[in-house]
Structures are given as structure tokens and as C-alpha cells.
Amino acid sequence: MRLTVPRVVLVLVGALLLAYAFAVAPAALRPGRTDAPPDRVARAAPDAVVTANAEAVATAGPAPGLFPPDGKAFFGVMTDNGPYDFAAADRFAAAAKRQPQVMLFSAGWASAPFDRVLFDRIKARGMLPMLGWEPWDHHVDQAARKQKKLTVRQIDKLRSSQPRYRLSRIVDGDFDGYLRSWAEGVKSLGYPVAIRFAHEMNGDWYPWCEKANGNRPGEYIAAWRHVHDLFERAGATNVIWVWSPNARWSKTTANLDQLYPGDDYVDWVGTTGYYGTGTWSEYSSFDAIFGPTIAEIRTFSRRPLVVTETAATDAGGRKAQWIRETFRALPKHRDVIGLIWFEVDKELDWRIASSPAASAAFAESVADPRYDVRWSPELLPRTELDG
């Protein structure tokens, strides 16, 4: 056969088509490589975000940032009306001259169904919602406080005696229907929320305290884990679980480890305490109030710590001084990632907005770059300590 130019061209084209059919096309039609052996599941790096399409995430850019960022701390607020009325929160922000990044609000099991609107209102203002979730009927507390002749300890006794809300009933699943409705609601939010469940459990003034209401040792941990695991099974994995005892007020209130569910069940540890009441009626520094509790928590937990409630009274004329000294002390505690101020006039006036001196002290303190923090739904909560 005579080789002409057209025939040479046809031969070359045919060879190329055969090469594509047997080599290139099958490779293009096979699933993309995972670089993992076929009998093993490819795992993401510890700091990666695992989604249904890991390959897309890998090329989408850097992983989300942390809240709060390294070397920073947030401050938050709790008001009397929370997300039902932001007037007090607005006054607080105006006094602080900076927007808080977290809002704590409470809901009692007896009268609070899940309400998405409350969380969305807080989120819309650029704050992480933190729910103080309380297994009790708060109306019992309100009725006790209306009896003017009762002492504080008598009120504590009345409001903590609520057999319906014994810890054993939570463990036994008596509230599981209610818990599931909340778990499904929280899951549907699609952004992080913090839940401070059954706080100040080391006292005796709430129905969930082991020293009250007929509760027994070990039941608090069991109740916490029951609630946590129910949320996990419902797929509500967007919860930041916050465990927060009262600051130790005497040497007899140690052994917090006996009330701790474990780091596998907790994301942030916390504590509450105030200058101007009870043991700390006389002037007491931040370290005097919180130091022993923080030190004890560090013996059994490596989770970041949040002061979930604090404030100071001006009864002794030293409120502004306490605020300044507290914010000077906080950077020494690198494990403390946030502080929430109790901006309420209840029993005593704890508000910063009620005093020009307190407002100025707070504003000067949070003007520090350490508190130049923003929260957004895309940020992941910091749940590990540095170093």
C-alpha cells in the first residue's frame, strides 16, 4: 500500500483515538482518589471540618476560626429580660462602649418550650446565645420571694424542694419527651449555642443540687450525661456544654470532681461568684473569690473556663475599683476565656449602667485589645487549652 500524506494522517488519528479509549477515558470515569487504601476510611486532620463532601471542604479555603481567638477573651451579659427585651442589654453596651459577644438567658423546664425566636434574636445582634437551662418550676421561687418575712435561707429551702424535678426522674427518662423537643429545636438552629445546664449544683438552693430535694450522690453526673447523650442521639451536636458550679465559699465545699461529668461531656467549665454578698460581703478580689475554685477545677479538667456570672455591689463604694482590679487579674488566668456580667437590679444593684464610675471602669477595661472579639455563627468554639 502506498503511503500518502492523507493516509498517514488517518493512521495517526486512529492511534490517538485507541489510546484515549483504553487508557484515558476509564481513568476519567473512575471515582477520584482518596489517597487511602481501599479497605480503610480516610480521616480528616484533628482541626479539619468533617462534612458530607470532604473533598470540597479541602479546596474551599482555611478552616473556620475559633471563638474566642488565641490570646483573646470575650465578655457577655445577662439581663432581667434577656432576648425578650434588649433595652437593658443596649444600656449595658452603651455603658461598656463595646458590644458584648455572648448573652446568657435562663429557661425553666416547667414553663419554657423551645422557642427558636429567642436564639435568633440574640444571634442577629452578633452574640452567641448561652441558655441557662434549669430543671425546676421558677414560679415556686417567685412565690417564696413574695413572702416578705422569709429569710434568704428559708427561701432557698422552699424553692429547692420540688420532688417533681428530682435528679432521679431525669435519669429515669421521665422528661425525655421534653428533652427531645429541645434537642430537635436546637439542632434545627444550625449554628452553635451554649447550654449551661443546672448550674451551681454544689449548693443546696436549687432542686438539682445533690444536697437538696431528696437527691443522692452520683445522680447529678448521671442526669447530666443522660441529657447530653439524648442531645447527641438527636444529632444536636451544635451545643457547647457549660458546667458551672458556684465559687467555693468555704473549705467544706471542695470535692467538685464528684459533681463533674467528665471532659467528654463538657466543652467549657465555669463558675459563678459575686463581690458584695454572702461570704464576700466584705471587699474581696477576683482571686480571693474565684482562685480556689479555678485551682480545684484544674485538677480534673482541661477545658477552657468561663466566669458565667459575676458582678459587684457598690454598697461599700468600691464597685469601680473591683471592676478594674478584676480585669487586671484576668490575663493572669490564661485558661479563662470569658466573663459574663450580671446586669440586673435584684436584691442588690449589680448593674454597671447604674453608676457612672462603674460604667467608666468597665468601659476602660474592655477597651483593651484582649476583648476586641467578634462572634459569628461560622466560628468554632475553643474547647482546648493552649499549651
mmCIF file of C-alpha atoms in Angstrom:
data_model
loop_
_atom_site.group_PDB
_atom_site.id
_atom_site.type_symbol
_atom_site.label_atom_id
_atom_site.label_comp_id
_atom_site.label_asym_id
_atom_site.label_seq_id
_atom_site.Cartn_x
_atom_site.Cartn_y
_atom_site.Cartn_z
ATOM 1 C CA MET A 1 0.000 0.000 0.000
ATOM 2 C CA ARG A 2 1.298 3.341 -0.969
ATOM 3 C CA LEU A 3 1.748 5.771 1.968
ATOM 4 C CA THR A 4 0.322 9.114 1.031
ATOM 5 C CA VAL A 5 0.023 12.100 3.362
ATOM 6 C CA PRO A 6 -3.760 11.672 3.887
ATOM 7 C CA ARG A 7 -3.297 8.007 4.808
ATOM 8 C CA VAL A 8 -0.536 8.855 7.346
ATOM 9 C CA VAL A 9 -2.801 11.394 8.971
ATOM 10 C CA LEU A 10 -5.651 8.880 9.233
ATOM 11 C CA VAL A 11 -3.342 6.292 10.869
ATOM 12 C CA LEU A 12 -2.108 8.767 13.442
ATOM 13 C CA VAL A 13 -5.632 9.930 14.313
ATOM 14 C CA GLY A 14 -6.791 6.341 14.749
ATOM 15 C CA ALA A 15 -3.884 5.558 17.064
ATOM 16 C CA LEU A 16 -4.726 8.538 19.230
ATOM 17 C CA LEU A 17 -8.388 7.522 19.465
ATOM 18 C CA LEU A 18 -7.454 3.991 20.526
ATOM 19 C CA ALA A 19 -5.100 5.326 23.210
ATOM 20 C CA TYR A 20 -7.863 7.531 24.638
ATOM 21 C CA ALA A 21 -10.421 4.702 24.634
ATOM 22 C CA PHE A 22 -8.237 2.217 26.504
ATOM 23 C CA ALA A 23 -6.242 4.453 28.863
ATOM 24 C CA VAL A 24 -7.540 7.958 29.433
ATOM 25 C CA ALA A 25 -11.323 7.527 29.402
ATOM 26 C CA PRO A 26 -11.558 4.715 32.014
ATOM 27 C CA ALA A 27 -9.401 6.699 34.449
ATOM 28 C CA ALA A 28 -11.567 9.772 33.967
ATOM 29 C CA LEU A 29 -14.747 7.835 34.710
ATOM 30 C CA ARG A 30 -13.453 6.200 37.933
ATOM 31 C CA PRO A 31 -14.118 7.925 41.337
ATOM 32 C CA GLY A 32 -11.420 10.355 42.329
ATOM 33 C CA ARG A 33 -8.536 9.141 44.510
ATOM 34 C CA THR A 34 -8.715 9.492 48.256
ATOM 35 C CA ASP A 35 -5.081 8.501 48.780
ATOM 36 C CA ALA A 36 -6.328 5.982 51.334
ATOM 37 C CA PRO A 37 -6.154 2.221 50.948
ATOM 38 C CA PRO A 38 -9.450 0.855 49.581
ATOM 39 C CA ASP A 39 -10.183 -1.043 52.814
ATOM 40 C CA ARG A 40 -9.792 1.974 55.127
ATOM 41 C CA VAL A 41 -11.756 5.204 55.629
ATOM 42 C CA ALA A 42 -9.809 8.405 55.016
ATOM 43 C CA ARG A 43 -9.748 10.513 58.210
ATOM 44 C CA ALA A 44 -9.610 14.283 58.466
ATOM 45 C CA ALA A 45 -6.907 16.051 60.388
ATOM 46 C CA PRO A 46 -7.862 16.859 64.000
ATOM 47 C CA ASP A 47 -8.582 20.500 63.193
ATOM 48 C CA ALA A 48 -10.439 19.822 59.956
ATOM 49 C CA VAL A 49 -14.160 20.297 59.471
ATOM 50 C CA VAL A 50 -15.763 16.997 58.531
ATOM 51 C CA THR A 51 -18.720 17.272 56.165
ATOM 52 C CA ALA A 52 -20.522 15.112 53.640
ATOM 53 C CA ASN A 53 -18.175 16.415 50.946
ATOM 54 C CA ALA A 54 -14.713 16.397 52.458
ATOM 55 C CA GLU A 55 -13.027 16.927 49.080
ATOM 56 C CA ALA A 56 -14.970 20.153 48.530
ATOM 57 C CA VAL A 57 -14.069 21.402 52.002
ATOM 58 C CA ALA A 58 -10.397 20.661 51.403
ATOM 59 C CA THR A 59 -10.352 23.095 48.493
ATOM 60 C CA ALA A 60 -12.731 25.678 49.986
ATOM 61 C CA GLY A 61 -10.109 27.591 51.940
ATOM 62 C CA PRO A 62 -8.918 27.826 55.545
ATOM 63 C CA ALA A 63 -10.864 26.176 58.365
ATOM 64 C CA PRO A 64 -13.200 28.395 60.417
ATOM 65 C CA GLY A 65 -11.622 30.433 63.181
ATOM 66 C CA LEU A 66 -12.057 29.843 66.897
ATOM 67 C CA PHE A 67 -14.152 31.731 69.412
ATOM 68 C CA PRO A 68 -12.520 33.350 71.190
ATOM 69 C CA PRO A 69 -9.271 33.559 69.188
ATOM 70 C CA ASP A 70 -5.947 32.669 70.747
ATOM 71 C CA GLY A 71 -4.887 35.275 73.301
ATOM 72 C CA LYS A 72 -8.351 36.852 73.407
ATOM 73 C CA ALA A 73 -11.305 36.643 75.784
ATOM 74 C CA PHE A 74 -14.963 37.540 75.414
ATOM 75 C CA PHE A 75 -17.311 39.341 77.734
ATOM 76 C CA GLY A 76 -21.024 38.758 77.866
ATOM 77 C CA VAL A 77 -24.137 39.953 79.625
ATOM 78 C CA MET A 78 -27.164 38.587 81.440
ATOM 79 C CA THR A 79 -30.144 40.889 81.934
ATOM 80 C CA ASP A 80 -33.504 40.528 83.622
ATOM 81 C CA ASN A 81 -35.457 40.164 80.361
ATOM 82 C CA GLY A 82 -32.812 38.658 78.102
ATOM 83 C CA PRO A 83 -33.901 38.300 74.460
ATOM 84 C CA TYR A 84 -37.486 39.279 75.305
ATOM 85 C CA ASP A 85 -36.422 42.924 75.651
ATOM 86 C CA PHE A 86 -32.962 44.200 74.717
ATOM 87 C CA ALA A 87 -33.318 47.605 76.407
ATOM 88 C CA ALA A 88 -31.138 46.636 79.389
ATOM 89 C CA ALA A 89 -28.586 44.972 77.099
ATOM 90 C CA ASP A 90 -28.439 48.146 74.997
ATOM 91 C CA ARG A 91 -27.828 50.248 78.104
ATOM 92 C CA PHE A 92 -25.100 47.842 79.154
ATOM 93 C CA ALA A 93 -23.412 48.037 75.736
ATOM 94 C CA ALA A 94 -23.640 51.836 75.784
ATOM 95 C CA ALA A 95 -22.047 51.940 79.230
ATOM 96 C CA ALA A 96 -19.339 49.455 78.211
ATOM 97 C CA LYS A 97 -18.767 51.272 74.894
ATOM 98 C CA ARG A 98 -18.387 47.865 73.305
ATOM 99 C CA GLN A 99 -20.838 45.186 72.183
ATOM 100 C CA PRO A 100 -20.876 42.029 74.333
ATOM 101 C CA GLN A 101 -20.262 38.836 72.404
ATOM 102 C CA VAL A 102 -22.395 36.461 74.497
ATOM 103 C CA MET A 103 -25.854 36.725 76.038
ATOM 104 C CA LEU A 104 -26.885 34.393 78.854
ATOM 105 C CA PHE A 105 -30.599 33.905 79.470
ATOM 106 C CA SER A 106 -32.491 31.362 81.522
ATOM 107 C CA ALA A 107 -35.379 28.993 80.870
ATOM 108 C CA GLY A 108 -37.099 26.740 83.396
ATOM 109 C CA TRP A 109 -38.418 23.338 82.430
ATOM 110 C CA ALA A 110 -41.883 23.899 83.919
ATOM 111 C CA SER A 111 -42.892 26.678 81.559
ATOM 112 C CA ALA A 112 -40.397 27.019 78.703
ATOM 113 C CA PRO A 113 -40.948 25.122 75.451
ATOM 114 C CA PHE A 114 -38.268 25.538 72.811
ATOM 115 C CA ASP A 115 -38.599 28.895 71.080
ATOM 116 C CA ARG A 116 -36.296 29.463 68.125
ATOM 117 C CA VAL A 117 -37.074 33.180 68.025
ATOM 118 C CA LEU A 118 -35.187 33.825 71.269
ATOM 119 C CA PHE A 119 -31.967 32.308 69.933
ATOM 120 C CA ASP A 120 -32.278 34.012 66.562
ATOM 121 C CA ARG A 121 -32.760 37.413 68.190
ATOM 122 C CA ILE A 122 -29.501 37.025 70.097
ATOM 123 C CA LYS A 123 -27.663 35.725 67.019
ATOM 124 C CA ALA A 124 -28.940 38.650 64.944
ATOM 125 C CA ARG A 125 -27.191 41.014 67.366
ATOM 126 C CA GLY A 126 -23.850 39.291 66.899
ATOM 127 C CA MET A 127 -23.904 37.421 70.208
ATOM 128 C CA LEU A 128 -23.521 33.733 70.994
ATOM 129 C CA PRO A 129 -26.690 32.553 72.764
ATOM 130 C CA MET A 130 -25.999 30.846 76.096
ATOM 131 C CA LEU A 131 -29.011 29.167 77.671
ATOM 132 C CA GLY A 132 -29.148 28.756 81.424
ATOM 133 C CA TRP A 133 -31.287 25.615 81.359
ATOM 134 C CA GLU A 134 -32.924 24.972 84.723
ATOM 135 C CA PRO A 135 -34.876 21.811 85.618
ATOM 136 C CA TRP A 136 -37.394 23.348 88.019
ATOM 137 C CA ASP A 137 -40.546 25.438 88.372
ATOM 138 C CA HIS A 138 -39.315 29.004 88.885
ATOM 139 C CA HIS A 139 -42.782 30.081 89.994
ATOM 140 C CA VAL A 140 -42.076 28.379 93.334
ATOM 141 C CA ASP A 141 -39.136 30.735 93.783
ATOM 142 C CA GLN A 142 -41.237 33.772 92.842
ATOM 143 C CA ALA A 143 -43.972 32.824 95.322
ATOM 144 C CA ALA A 144 -41.424 32.348 98.109
ATOM 145 C CA ARG A 145 -39.865 35.758 97.491
ATOM 146 C CA LYS A 146 -43.261 37.445 97.834
ATOM 147 C CA GLN A 147 -43.419 36.280 101.438
ATOM 148 C CA LYS A 148 -41.658 39.301 102.896
ATOM 149 C CA LYS A 149 -40.907 37.771 106.285
ATOM 150 C CA LEU A 150 -38.840 34.900 104.928
ATOM 151 C CA THR A 151 -35.060 34.944 105.184
ATOM 152 C CA VAL A 152 -32.833 34.107 102.220
ATOM 153 C CA ARG A 153 -32.144 30.643 103.605
ATOM 154 C CA GLN A 154 -35.853 29.998 104.116
ATOM 155 C CA ILE A 155 -36.497 30.973 100.501
ATOM 156 C CA ASP A 156 -33.706 28.629 99.414
ATOM 157 C CA LYS A 157 -35.322 25.780 101.329
ATOM 158 C CA LEU A 158 -38.732 26.370 99.771
ATOM 159 C CA ARG A 159 -37.601 26.743 96.180
ATOM 160 C CA SER A 160 -35.230 23.780 96.281
ATOM 161 C CA SER A 161 -37.962 21.398 97.476
ATOM 162 C CA GLN A 162 -39.561 20.317 94.199
ATOM 163 C CA PRO A 163 -39.906 16.498 94.137
ATOM 164 C CA ARG A 164 -41.138 16.544 90.542
ATOM 165 C CA TYR A 165 -37.656 17.710 89.496
ATOM 166 C CA ARG A 166 -35.544 15.261 91.450
ATOM 167 C CA LEU A 167 -32.440 14.182 89.566
ATOM 168 C CA SER A 168 -33.573 10.556 89.620
ATOM 169 C CA ARG A 169 -36.589 11.463 87.475
ATOM 170 C CA ILE A 170 -34.295 12.963 84.832
ATOM 171 C CA VAL A 171 -32.108 9.847 84.892
ATOM 172 C CA ASP A 172 -35.142 7.578 84.637
ATOM 173 C CA GLY A 173 -36.271 9.320 81.446
ATOM 174 C CA ASP A 174 -39.395 10.999 82.824
ATOM 175 C CA PHE A 175 -38.552 14.184 80.908
ATOM 176 C CA ASP A 176 -37.254 12.588 77.712
ATOM 177 C CA GLY A 177 -40.113 13.849 75.560
ATOM 178 C CA TYR A 178 -39.434 17.414 76.674
ATOM 179 C CA LEU A 179 -35.699 16.963 76.214
ATOM 180 C CA ARG A 180 -36.139 15.611 72.684
ATOM 181 C CA SER A 181 -38.277 18.598 71.697
ATOM 182 C CA TRP A 182 -35.457 20.889 72.785
ATOM 183 C CA ALA A 183 -32.761 18.762 71.171
ATOM 184 C CA GLU A 184 -34.576 18.807 67.846
ATOM 185 C CA GLY A 185 -35.145 22.551 68.148
ATOM 186 C CA VAL A 186 -31.523 23.312 68.968
ATOM 187 C CA LYS A 187 -30.358 21.084 66.113
ATOM 188 C CA SER A 188 -32.611 22.979 63.694
ATOM 189 C CA LEU A 189 -30.861 26.269 64.524
ATOM 190 C CA GLY A 190 -27.834 25.217 62.518
ATOM 191 C CA TYR A 191 -25.407 27.392 64.494
ATOM 192 C CA PRO A 192 -23.578 26.984 67.827
ATOM 193 C CA VAL A 193 -25.382 27.616 71.106
ATOM 194 C CA ALA A 194 -24.069 27.187 74.632
ATOM 195 C CA ILE A 195 -26.134 25.414 77.275
ATOM 196 C CA ARG A 196 -25.285 25.994 80.919
ATOM 197 C CA PHE A 197 -27.259 23.103 82.386
ATOM 198 C CA ALA A 198 -28.222 23.005 86.088
ATOM 199 C CA HIS A 199 -25.626 25.468 87.372
ATOM 200 C CA GLU A 200 -24.428 25.954 90.977
ATOM 201 C CA MET A 201 -25.028 22.271 91.625
ATOM 202 C CA ASN A 202 -22.629 22.351 94.577
ATOM 203 C CA GLY A 203 -25.055 24.461 96.607
ATOM 204 C CA ASP A 204 -28.326 23.489 98.258
ATOM 205 C CA TRP A 205 -30.667 26.164 96.891
ATOM 206 C CA TYR A 206 -31.860 24.518 93.653
ATOM 207 C CA PRO A 207 -33.859 21.295 93.165
ATOM 208 C CA TRP A 208 -31.000 19.802 91.130
ATOM 209 C CA CYS A 209 -28.403 20.198 93.892
ATOM 210 C CA GLU A 210 -27.376 16.851 95.347
ATOM 211 C CA LYS A 211 -27.686 18.303 98.862
ATOM 212 C CA ALA A 212 -31.359 19.166 98.337
ATOM 213 C CA ASN A 213 -34.689 17.777 97.187
ATOM 214 C CA GLY A 214 -34.041 14.175 98.182
ATOM 215 C CA ASN A 215 -31.248 13.790 95.623
ATOM 216 C CA ARG A 216 -28.449 11.293 96.171
ATOM 217 C CA PRO A 217 -24.690 11.291 95.487
ATOM 218 C CA GLY A 218 -23.846 10.484 91.892
ATOM 219 C CA GLU A 219 -27.225 11.475 90.495
ATOM 220 C CA TYR A 220 -26.111 14.867 89.219
ATOM 221 C CA ILE A 221 -23.467 13.326 86.956
ATOM 222 C CA ALA A 222 -25.939 10.681 85.805
ATOM 223 C CA ALA A 223 -28.560 13.324 84.994
ATOM 224 C CA TRP A 224 -26.052 15.477 83.085
ATOM 225 C CA ARG A 225 -24.859 12.546 80.998
ATOM 226 C CA HIS A 226 -28.432 11.465 80.296
ATOM 227 C CA VAL A 227 -29.327 14.912 78.925
ATOM 228 C CA HIS A 228 -26.074 15.186 76.975
ATOM 229 C CA ASP A 229 -26.420 11.753 75.390
ATOM 230 C CA LEU A 230 -30.032 12.362 74.401
ATOM 231 C CA PHE A 231 -28.950 15.500 72.514
ATOM 232 C CA GLU A 232 -26.147 13.559 70.849
ATOM 233 C CA ARG A 233 -28.534 10.847 69.693
ATOM 234 C CA ALA A 234 -30.860 13.506 68.299
ATOM 235 C CA GLY A 235 -27.991 14.954 66.263
ATOM 236 C CA ALA A 236 -27.856 18.217 68.246
ATOM 237 C CA THR A 237 -24.077 18.418 68.053
ATOM 238 C CA ASN A 238 -24.017 22.220 67.804
ATOM 239 C CA VAL A 239 -24.202 22.546 71.616
ATOM 240 C CA ILE A 240 -21.376 23.966 73.730
ATOM 241 C CA TRP A 241 -21.958 22.229 77.079
ATOM 242 C CA VAL A 242 -21.120 24.511 80.026
ATOM 243 C CA TRP A 243 -20.660 23.090 83.547
ATOM 244 C CA SER A 244 -20.677 25.846 86.152
ATOM 245 C CA PRO A 245 -20.547 25.371 89.948
ATOM 246 C CA ASN A 246 -20.757 28.207 92.438
ATOM 247 C CA ALA A 247 -17.374 29.545 93.547
ATOM 248 C CA ARG A 248 -16.273 27.748 96.708
ATOM 249 C CA TRP A 249 -17.300 29.794 99.723
ATOM 250 C CA SER A 250 -15.564 27.660 102.362
ATOM 251 C CA LYS A 251 -13.093 24.802 102.607
ATOM 252 C CA THR A 252 -16.028 22.445 103.150
ATOM 253 C CA THR A 253 -17.296 22.995 99.598
ATOM 254 C CA ALA A 254 -14.450 21.233 97.819
ATOM 255 C CA ASN A 255 -14.731 17.868 96.033
ATOM 256 C CA LEU A 256 -16.162 19.408 92.875
ATOM 257 C CA ASP A 257 -14.798 16.428 90.975
ATOM 258 C CA GLN A 258 -17.617 14.364 92.482
ATOM 259 C CA LEU A 259 -20.079 16.531 90.531
ATOM 260 C CA TYR A 260 -18.125 16.718 87.266
ATOM 261 C CA PRO A 261 -19.487 14.705 84.313
ATOM 262 C CA GLY A 262 -16.054 14.499 82.637
ATOM 263 C CA ASP A 263 -14.328 16.302 79.775
ATOM 264 C CA ASP A 264 -16.058 14.005 77.274
ATOM 265 C CA TYR A 265 -19.374 15.547 78.345
ATOM 266 C CA VAL A 266 -18.308 19.173 78.871
ATOM 267 C CA ASP A 267 -16.915 21.795 76.473
ATOM 268 C CA TRP A 268 -16.476 24.760 78.819
ATOM 269 C CA VAL A 269 -16.151 24.692 82.584
ATOM 270 C CA GLY A 270 -17.331 27.702 84.526
ATOM 271 C CA THR A 271 -18.046 29.237 87.878
ATOM 272 C CA THR A 272 -20.246 31.957 89.368
ATOM 273 C CA GLY A 273 -19.451 34.404 92.155
ATOM 274 C CA TYR A 274 -20.121 37.971 93.271
ATOM 275 C CA TYR A 275 -18.421 40.639 95.337
ATOM 276 C CA GLY A 276 -20.818 42.151 97.878
ATOM 277 C CA THR A 277 -22.918 39.251 99.145
ATOM 278 C CA GLY A 278 -22.613 36.244 101.438
ATOM 279 C CA THR A 279 -19.057 35.160 102.143
ATOM 280 C CA TRP A 280 -17.746 38.001 100.010
ATOM 281 C CA SER A 281 -19.768 40.829 101.567
ATOM 282 C CA GLU A 282 -16.511 42.485 102.587
ATOM 283 C CA TYR A 283 -14.182 43.575 99.825
ATOM 284 C CA SER A 284 -12.775 40.503 98.095
ATOM 285 C CA SER A 285 -10.612 40.426 94.986
ATOM 286 C CA PHE A 286 -11.252 38.303 91.909
ATOM 287 C CA ASP A 287 -8.575 35.838 93.019
ATOM 288 C CA ALA A 288 -9.996 35.654 96.537
ATOM 289 C CA ILE A 289 -13.453 34.787 95.160
ATOM 290 C CA PHE A 290 -12.544 32.552 92.236
ATOM 291 C CA GLY A 291 -8.940 31.435 92.781
ATOM 292 C CA PRO A 292 -9.567 28.317 94.915
ATOM 293 C CA THR A 293 -12.346 27.119 92.595
ATOM 294 C CA ILE A 294 -10.291 27.588 89.433
ATOM 295 C CA ALA A 295 -7.344 25.790 91.044
ATOM 296 C CA GLU A 296 -9.527 22.852 92.046
ATOM 297 C CA ILE A 297 -11.171 22.570 88.628
ATOM 298 C CA ARG A 298 -7.735 22.394 87.045
ATOM 299 C CA THR A 299 -7.028 19.193 88.982
ATOM 300 C CA PHE A 300 -9.663 17.295 86.994
ATOM 301 C CA SER A 301 -10.464 19.210 83.785
ATOM 302 C CA ARG A 302 -8.544 20.682 80.869
ATOM 303 C CA ARG A 303 -11.486 22.542 79.383
ATOM 304 C CA PRO A 304 -11.425 26.357 78.949
ATOM 305 C CA LEU A 305 -13.111 28.252 81.767
ATOM 306 C CA VAL A 306 -15.818 30.928 81.647
ATOM 307 C CA VAL A 307 -16.963 33.039 84.576
ATOM 308 C CA THR A 308 -20.635 32.525 83.753
ATOM 309 C CA GLU A 309 -21.967 35.038 86.284
ATOM 310 C CA THR A 310 -20.284 37.795 88.209
ATOM 311 C CA ALA A 311 -20.883 41.357 89.330
ATOM 312 C CA ALA A 312 -20.158 43.736 92.195
ATOM 313 C CA THR A 313 -22.224 45.863 94.520
ATOM 314 C CA ASP A 314 -21.455 49.498 95.275
ATOM 315 C CA ALA A 315 -22.595 49.210 98.874
ATOM 316 C CA GLY A 316 -19.041 49.809 100.077
ATOM 317 C CA GLY A 317 -18.260 52.360 97.377
ATOM 318 C CA ARG A 318 -15.675 50.086 95.741
ATOM 319 C CA LYS A 319 -17.529 48.713 92.724
ATOM 320 C CA ALA A 320 -15.428 50.575 90.166
ATOM 321 C CA GLN A 321 -12.246 49.524 91.958
ATOM 322 C CA TRP A 322 -13.332 45.870 91.906
ATOM 323 C CA ILE A 323 -14.086 46.020 88.184
ATOM 324 C CA ARG A 324 -10.682 47.475 87.332
ATOM 325 C CA GLU A 325 -8.815 45.044 89.554
ATOM 326 C CA THR A 326 -10.765 42.094 88.157
ATOM 327 C CA PHE A 327 -9.908 42.905 84.549
ATOM 328 C CA ARG A 328 -6.268 43.439 85.533
ATOM 329 C CA ALA A 329 -6.250 39.974 87.139
ATOM 330 C CA LEU A 330 -7.931 38.107 84.290
ATOM 331 C CA PRO A 331 -4.936 37.982 81.860
ATOM 332 C CA LYS A 332 -3.002 36.061 84.528
ATOM 333 C CA HIS A 333 -5.535 33.269 84.083
ATOM 334 C CA ARG A 334 -4.838 32.157 80.520
ATOM 335 C CA ASP A 335 -7.406 29.385 80.852
ATOM 336 C CA VAL A 336 -10.227 31.908 81.454
ATOM 337 C CA ILE A 337 -11.681 32.671 78.009
ATOM 338 C CA GLY A 338 -14.702 34.737 79.014
ATOM 339 C CA LEU A 339 -16.699 36.572 81.662
ATOM 340 C CA ILE A 340 -20.440 37.261 81.792
ATOM 341 C CA TRP A 341 -21.702 40.262 83.774
ATOM 342 C CA PHE A 342 -24.979 40.035 85.717
ATOM 343 C CA GLU A 343 -26.587 43.314 84.650
ATOM 344 C CA VAL A 344 -29.610 43.096 86.951
ATOM 345 C CA ASP A 345 -31.038 45.063 89.870
ATOM 346 C CA LYS A 346 -32.020 42.064 92.008
ATOM 347 C CA GLU A 347 -31.674 42.147 95.803
ATOM 348 C CA LEU A 348 -28.710 44.413 95.136
ATOM 349 C CA ASP A 349 -27.986 46.634 92.147
ATOM 350 C CA TRP A 350 -25.309 44.807 90.174
ATOM 351 C CA ARG A 351 -25.569 46.886 87.002
ATOM 352 C CA ILE A 352 -22.671 48.842 85.560
ATOM 353 C CA ALA A 353 -25.166 51.186 83.879
ATOM 354 C CA SER A 354 -26.438 52.360 87.279
ATOM 355 C CA SER A 355 -23.170 54.114 88.146
ATOM 356 C CA PRO A 356 -21.039 56.490 86.048
ATOM 357 C CA ALA A 357 -17.938 55.323 87.911
ATOM 358 C CA ALA A 358 -18.709 51.643 87.307
ATOM 359 C CA SER A 359 -19.531 52.333 83.653
ATOM 360 C CA ALA A 360 -16.239 54.145 83.155
ATOM 361 C CA ALA A 361 -14.262 51.389 84.878
ATOM 362 C CA PHE A 362 -15.888 48.687 82.785
ATOM 363 C CA ALA A 363 -15.514 50.616 79.514
ATOM 364 C CA GLU A 364 -11.837 51.296 80.185
ATOM 365 C CA SER A 365 -11.274 47.626 80.996
ATOM 366 C CA VAL A 366 -12.939 46.108 77.921
ATOM 367 C CA ALA A 367 -11.304 48.699 75.658
ATOM 368 C CA ASP A 368 -8.194 46.537 75.980
ATOM 369 C CA PRO A 369 -7.419 44.775 72.662
ATOM 370 C CA ARG A 370 -7.792 41.479 74.519
ATOM 371 C CA TYR A 371 -11.569 41.989 74.378
ATOM 372 C CA ASP A 372 -11.693 43.118 70.768
ATOM 373 C CA VAL A 373 -13.571 39.974 69.790
ATOM 374 C CA ARG A 374 -16.372 39.264 67.352
ATOM 375 C CA TRP A 375 -18.690 36.274 67.362
ATOM 376 C CA SER A 376 -20.295 34.858 64.237
ATOM 377 C CA PRO A 377 -22.111 31.566 63.592
ATOM 378 C CA GLU A 378 -19.248 30.302 61.426
ATOM 379 C CA LEU A 379 -16.748 30.328 64.304
ATOM 380 C CA LEU A 380 -15.966 27.137 66.196
ATOM 381 C CA PRO A 381 -15.905 27.262 69.999
ATOM 382 C CA ARG A 382 -12.466 26.999 71.586
ATOM 383 C CA THR A 383 -12.667 23.797 73.622
ATOM 384 C CA GLU A 384 -8.988 23.056 74.265
ATOM 385 C CA LEU A 385 -6.486 24.927 76.399
ATOM 386 C CA ASP A 386 -3.355 26.280 74.754
ATOM 387 C CA GLY A 387 -0.136 24.543 75.653
#
